[in-house]
Amino acid sequence: MARPFFEASILECARMGSDYSEHYSVTESQTSSGDTYAKLDHPYPVLRMTFDLSNTHRDKYREDVTTLYHKCQGQFGGFRLRHDQDYSTNNYVDVPTATDQICLATATANVFQMVRWYGTQGDPTQAHRRLRKPVVGTGLVSIEGVTIASGYSIDYTTGEITFTNKTDTITGINKGITTTINTIAHPYAIGDFVHVSGVVGMTEINGLRGTVLSVPDVDNIIIDIDSSAFTDYVSDGTLNTTPQTGETVRTGAYFDIPVHFMDALNGNYNNANVVSGSFALEELLNP
């Protein structure tokens, strides 16, 4: 049976007074000569938090903690936790921007995983978190450093960004401070960020991207590329909106950490109305 995950987050009042630690999975071995060798099992940090709820009102403890524990069936189910020292892609706690973190391509075409890097960005051997639980509505996306507002969707339960391609064939290009591209019944709207490739003649435009500034009609778009010094268009060419080979996708967001209960939920009645309790949580790497 797959581990259930509840998109609810443990309440802030229950987080107060907690202790936390983060660790990496490192396997050490020792030779007969006394030399010690270490192997990093994977590049992902694992958060652990221990909660000591002393002198807590009994009803509040039951509602905020016990209910969640039973909903998860103890260690079985997962849920969201905001780590107050690390919840933003921008400098741990600052307001996210669309260029904060490089995304990793997945095995599925046009799908990218949101990531929080702690080492060299873009190198999957470096320390990083796969952001499986970004906060709903906070995700931002850029291609080649330009923030885009359309052409993608974010799954806030997995942290995956899926791009939807708008493609068309180029039939002509008119040079200028802005560039008019001729097509056949194009699908584009103002604000789309298009990639140009395969043009014969005006080769300087290949590999460039431009934002659609206006749509004069169904066969023409005007983009913000200054092509006034380019050579003349001869033939061919393709427009795409999805990230192309060699382009960098970046993202920014607030995020939660997916966690589960590590062990039993312990409690102790101080009197009829006050209870003390403790429990521990551990990060789930693949919820």
JSON list of C-alpha atoms in Angstrom, two decimals, residues 75-173:
[
{"chain": "A", "resi": 75, "resn": "GLN", "atom": "CA", "xyz": [4.34, 6.76, 11.23]},
{"chain": "A", "resi": 76, "resn": "PHE", "atom": "CA", "xyz": [2.47, 5.73, 8.07]},
{"chain": "A", "resi": 77, "resn": "GLY", "atom": "CA", "xyz": [1.11, 8.95, 6.59]},
{"chain": "A", "resi": 78, "resn": "GLY", "atom": "CA", "xyz": [2.93, 12.15, 5.72]},
{"chain": "A", "resi": 79, "resn": "PHE", "atom": "CA", "xyz": [2.02, 15.82, 5.96]},
{"chain": "A", "resi": 80, "resn": "ARG", "atom": "CA", "xyz": [3.50, 19.29, 5.44]},
{"chain": "A", "resi": 81, "resn": "LEU", "atom": "CA", "xyz": [5.77, 21.16, 7.84]},
{"chain": "A", "resi": 82, "resn": "ARG", "atom": "CA", "xyz": [7.10, 24.70, 7.48]},
{"chain": "A", "resi": 83, "resn": "HIS", "atom": "CA", "xyz": [10.72, 24.84, 8.62]},
{"chain": "A", "resi": 84, "resn": "ASP", "atom": "CA", "xyz": [11.03, 28.35, 10.01]},
{"chain": "A", "resi": 85, "resn": "GLN", "atom": "CA", "xyz": [14.75, 28.54, 9.18]},
{"chain": "A", "resi": 86, "resn": "ASP", "atom": "CA", "xyz": [14.41, 27.39, 5.55]},
{"chain": "A", "resi": 87, "resn": "TYR", "atom": "CA", "xyz": [11.12, 27.92, 3.72]},
{"chain": "A", "resi": 88, "resn": "SER", "atom": "CA", "xyz": [12.02, 30.08, 0.71]},
{"chain": "A", "resi": 89, "resn": "THR", "atom": "CA", "xyz": [14.08, 29.50, -2.42]},
{"chain": "A", "resi": 90, "resn": "ASN", "atom": "CA", "xyz": [15.55, 32.98, -1.88]},
{"chain": "A", "resi": 91, "resn": "ASN", "atom": "CA", "xyz": [18.15, 33.09, 0.91]},
{"chain": "A", "resi": 92, "resn": "TYR", "atom": "CA", "xyz": [16.17, 30.72, 3.17]},
{"chain": "A", "resi": 93, "resn": "VAL", "atom": "CA", "xyz": [13.46, 33.21, 4.24]},
{"chain": "A", "resi": 94, "resn": "ASP", "atom": "CA", "xyz": [13.31, 36.09, 1.73]},
{"chain": "A", "resi": 95, "resn": "VAL", "atom": "CA", "xyz": [10.62, 36.76, -0.88]},
{"chain": "A", "resi": 96, "resn": "PRO", "atom": "CA", "xyz": [11.02, 34.26, -3.77]},
{"chain": "A", "resi": 97, "resn": "THR", "atom": "CA", "xyz": [11.89, 35.38, -7.30]},
{"chain": "A", "resi": 98, "resn": "ALA", "atom": "CA", "xyz": [11.56, 33.52, -10.59]},
{"chain": "A", "resi": 99, "resn": "THR", "atom": "CA", "xyz": [15.34, 33.17, -10.99]},
{"chain": "A", "resi": 100, "resn": "ASP", "atom": "CA", "xyz": [16.25, 31.77, -7.56]},
{"chain": "A", "resi": 101, "resn": "GLN", "atom": "CA", "xyz": [16.94, 28.10, -8.30]},
{"chain": "A", "resi": 102, "resn": "ILE", "atom": "CA", "xyz": [17.78, 25.97, -11.35]},
{"chain": "A", "resi": 103, "resn": "CYS", "atom": "CA", "xyz": [15.20, 23.25, -12.03]},
{"chain": "A", "resi": 104, "resn": "LEU", "atom": "CA", "xyz": [16.11, 19.67, -12.94]},
{"chain": "A", "resi": 105, "resn": "ALA", "atom": "CA", "xyz": [14.68, 18.05, -16.05]},
{"chain": "A", "resi": 106, "resn": "THR", "atom": "CA", "xyz": [12.73, 14.86, -15.37]},
{"chain": "A", "resi": 107, "resn": "ALA", "atom": "CA", "xyz": [12.44, 11.75, -17.52]},
{"chain": "A", "resi": 108, "resn": "THR", "atom": "CA", "xyz": [9.24, 13.18, -19.00]},
{"chain": "A", "resi": 109, "resn": "ALA", "atom": "CA", "xyz": [9.58, 15.70, -21.83]},
{"chain": "A", "resi": 110, "resn": "ASN", "atom": "CA", "xyz": [8.81, 19.31, -20.84]},
{"chain": "A", "resi": 111, "resn": "VAL", "atom": "CA", "xyz": [8.48, 18.44, -17.14]},
{"chain": "A", "resi": 112, "resn": "PHE", "atom": "CA", "xyz": [10.93, 19.94, -14.61]},
{"chain": "A", "resi": 113, "resn": "GLN", "atom": "CA", "xyz": [11.38, 19.39, -10.86]},
{"chain": "A", "resi": 114, "resn": "MET", "atom": "CA", "xyz": [11.53, 22.40, -8.54]},
{"chain": "A", "resi": 115, "resn": "VAL", "atom": "CA", "xyz": [14.73, 22.32, -6.46]},
{"chain": "A", "resi": 116, "resn": "ARG", "atom": "CA", "xyz": [16.35, 24.17, -3.56]},
{"chain": "A", "resi": 117, "resn": "TRP", "atom": "CA", "xyz": [20.14, 24.05, -3.97]},
{"chain": "A", "resi": 118, "resn": "TYR", "atom": "CA", "xyz": [22.67, 24.24, -1.13]},
{"chain": "A", "resi": 119, "resn": "GLY", "atom": "CA", "xyz": [25.71, 23.56, -3.31]},
{"chain": "A", "resi": 120, "resn": "THR", "atom": "CA", "xyz": [26.55, 24.36, -6.93]},
{"chain": "A", "resi": 121, "resn": "GLN", "atom": "CA", "xyz": [23.28, 24.83, -8.78]},
{"chain": "A", "resi": 122, "resn": "GLY", "atom": "CA", "xyz": [22.49, 22.42, -11.59]},
{"chain": "A", "resi": 123, "resn": "ASP", "atom": "CA", "xyz": [24.92, 19.71, -10.42]},
{"chain": "A", "resi": 124, "resn": "PRO", "atom": "CA", "xyz": [22.79, 16.79, -9.14]},
{"chain": "A", "resi": 125, "resn": "THR", "atom": "CA", "xyz": [25.69, 15.49, -7.02]},
{"chain": "A", "resi": 126, "resn": "GLN", "atom": "CA", "xyz": [25.63, 18.68, -4.93]},
{"chain": "A", "resi": 127, "resn": "ALA", "atom": "CA", "xyz": [23.48, 19.16, -1.84]},
{"chain": "A", "resi": 128, "resn": "HIS", "atom": "CA", "xyz": [19.89, 19.99, -2.75]},
{"chain": "A", "resi": 129, "resn": "ARG", "atom": "CA", "xyz": [16.24, 19.43, -1.87]},
{"chain": "A", "resi": 130, "resn": "ARG", "atom": "CA", "xyz": [13.66, 18.40, -4.40]},
{"chain": "A", "resi": 131, "resn": "LEU", "atom": "CA", "xyz": [10.78, 20.70, -3.55]},
{"chain": "A", "resi": 132, "resn": "ARG", "atom": "CA", "xyz": [7.97, 18.17, -3.38]},
{"chain": "A", "resi": 133, "resn": "LYS", "atom": "CA", "xyz": [5.64, 20.47, -1.45]},
{"chain": "A", "resi": 134, "resn": "PRO", "atom": "CA", "xyz": [5.80, 24.10, -2.63]},
{"chain": "A", "resi": 135, "resn": "VAL", "atom": "CA", "xyz": [3.24, 26.41, -1.05]},
{"chain": "A", "resi": 136, "resn": "VAL", "atom": "CA", "xyz": [0.19, 26.73, -3.29]},
{"chain": "A", "resi": 137, "resn": "GLY", "atom": "CA", "xyz": [0.13, 29.88, -5.40]},
{"chain": "A", "resi": 138, "resn": "THR", "atom": "CA", "xyz": [3.70, 31.02, -4.67]},
{"chain": "A", "resi": 139, "resn": "GLY", "atom": "CA", "xyz": [5.52, 29.40, -7.61]},
{"chain": "A", "resi": 140, "resn": "LEU", "atom": "CA", "xyz": [7.37, 31.55, -10.16]},
{"chain": "A", "resi": 141, "resn": "VAL", "atom": "CA", "xyz": [9.11, 30.36, -13.34]},
{"chain": "A", "resi": 142, "resn": "SER", "atom": "CA", "xyz": [11.69, 31.77, -15.74]},
{"chain": "A", "resi": 143, "resn": "ILE", "atom": "CA", "xyz": [13.42, 30.59, -18.92]},
{"chain": "A", "resi": 144, "resn": "GLU", "atom": "CA", "xyz": [16.89, 31.96, -19.62]},
{"chain": "A", "resi": 145, "resn": "GLY", "atom": "CA", "xyz": [16.43, 34.53, -16.87]},
{"chain": "A", "resi": 146, "resn": "VAL", "atom": "CA", "xyz": [13.14, 35.94, -18.17]},
{"chain": "A", "resi": 147, "resn": "THR", "atom": "CA", "xyz": [10.07, 35.52, -15.96]},
{"chain": "A", "resi": 148, "resn": "ILE", "atom": "CA", "xyz": [7.14, 33.95, -17.78]},
{"chain": "A", "resi": 149, "resn": "ALA", "atom": "CA", "xyz": [3.49, 34.11, -16.79]},
{"chain": "A", "resi": 150, "resn": "SER", "atom": "CA", "xyz": [1.96, 31.53, -19.12]},
{"chain": "A", "resi": 151, "resn": "GLY", "atom": "CA", "xyz": [2.69, 28.30, -20.95]},
{"chain": "A", "resi": 152, "resn": "TYR", "atom": "CA", "xyz": [3.20, 26.16, -17.86]},
{"chain": "A", "resi": 153, "resn": "SER", "atom": "CA", "xyz": [1.46, 24.70, -14.83]},
{"chain": "A", "resi": 154, "resn": "ILE", "atom": "CA", "xyz": [2.80, 23.82, -11.38]},
{"chain": "A", "resi": 155, "resn": "ASP", "atom": "CA", "xyz": [1.67, 20.73, -9.49]},
{"chain": "A", "resi": 156, "resn": "TYR", "atom": "CA", "xyz": [1.88, 21.92, -5.89]},
{"chain": "A", "resi": 157, "resn": "THR", "atom": "CA", "xyz": [1.61, 18.35, -4.58]},
{"chain": "A", "resi": 158, "resn": "THR", "atom": "CA", "xyz": [4.78, 17.20, -6.39]},
{"chain": "A", "resi": 159, "resn": "GLY", "atom": "CA", "xyz": [6.74, 20.35, -7.22]},
{"chain": "A", "resi": 160, "resn": "GLU", "atom": "CA", "xyz": [6.75, 19.50, -10.93]},
{"chain": "A", "resi": 161, "resn": "ILE", "atom": "CA", "xyz": [6.48, 22.20, -13.60]},
{"chain": "A", "resi": 162, "resn": "THR", "atom": "CA", "xyz": [4.87, 21.10, -16.87]},
{"chain": "A", "resi": 163, "resn": "PHE", "atom": "CA", "xyz": [5.31, 23.23, -19.98]},
{"chain": "A", "resi": 164, "resn": "THR", "atom": "CA", "xyz": [2.75, 23.22, -22.80]},
{"chain": "A", "resi": 165, "resn": "ASN", "atom": "CA", "xyz": [4.25, 23.94, -26.20]},
{"chain": "A", "resi": 166, "resn": "LYS", "atom": "CA", "xyz": [2.91, 26.41, -28.72]},
{"chain": "A", "resi": 167, "resn": "THR", "atom": "CA", "xyz": [4.70, 25.81, -32.01]},
{"chain": "A", "resi": 168, "resn": "ASP", "atom": "CA", "xyz": [4.39, 27.17, -35.54]},
{"chain": "A", "resi": 169, "resn": "THR", "atom": "CA", "xyz": [6.30, 27.40, -38.81]},
{"chain": "A", "resi": 170, "resn": "ILE", "atom": "CA", "xyz": [7.93, 30.69, -39.81]},
{"chain": "A", "resi": 171, "resn": "THR", "atom": "CA", "xyz": [7.17, 31.88, -43.35]},
{"chain": "A", "resi": 172, "resn": "GLY", "atom": "CA", "xyz": [8.86, 35.27, -43.22]},
{"chain": "A", "resi": 173, "resn": "ILE", "atom": "CA", "xyz": [10.63, 37.78, -40.96]}
]
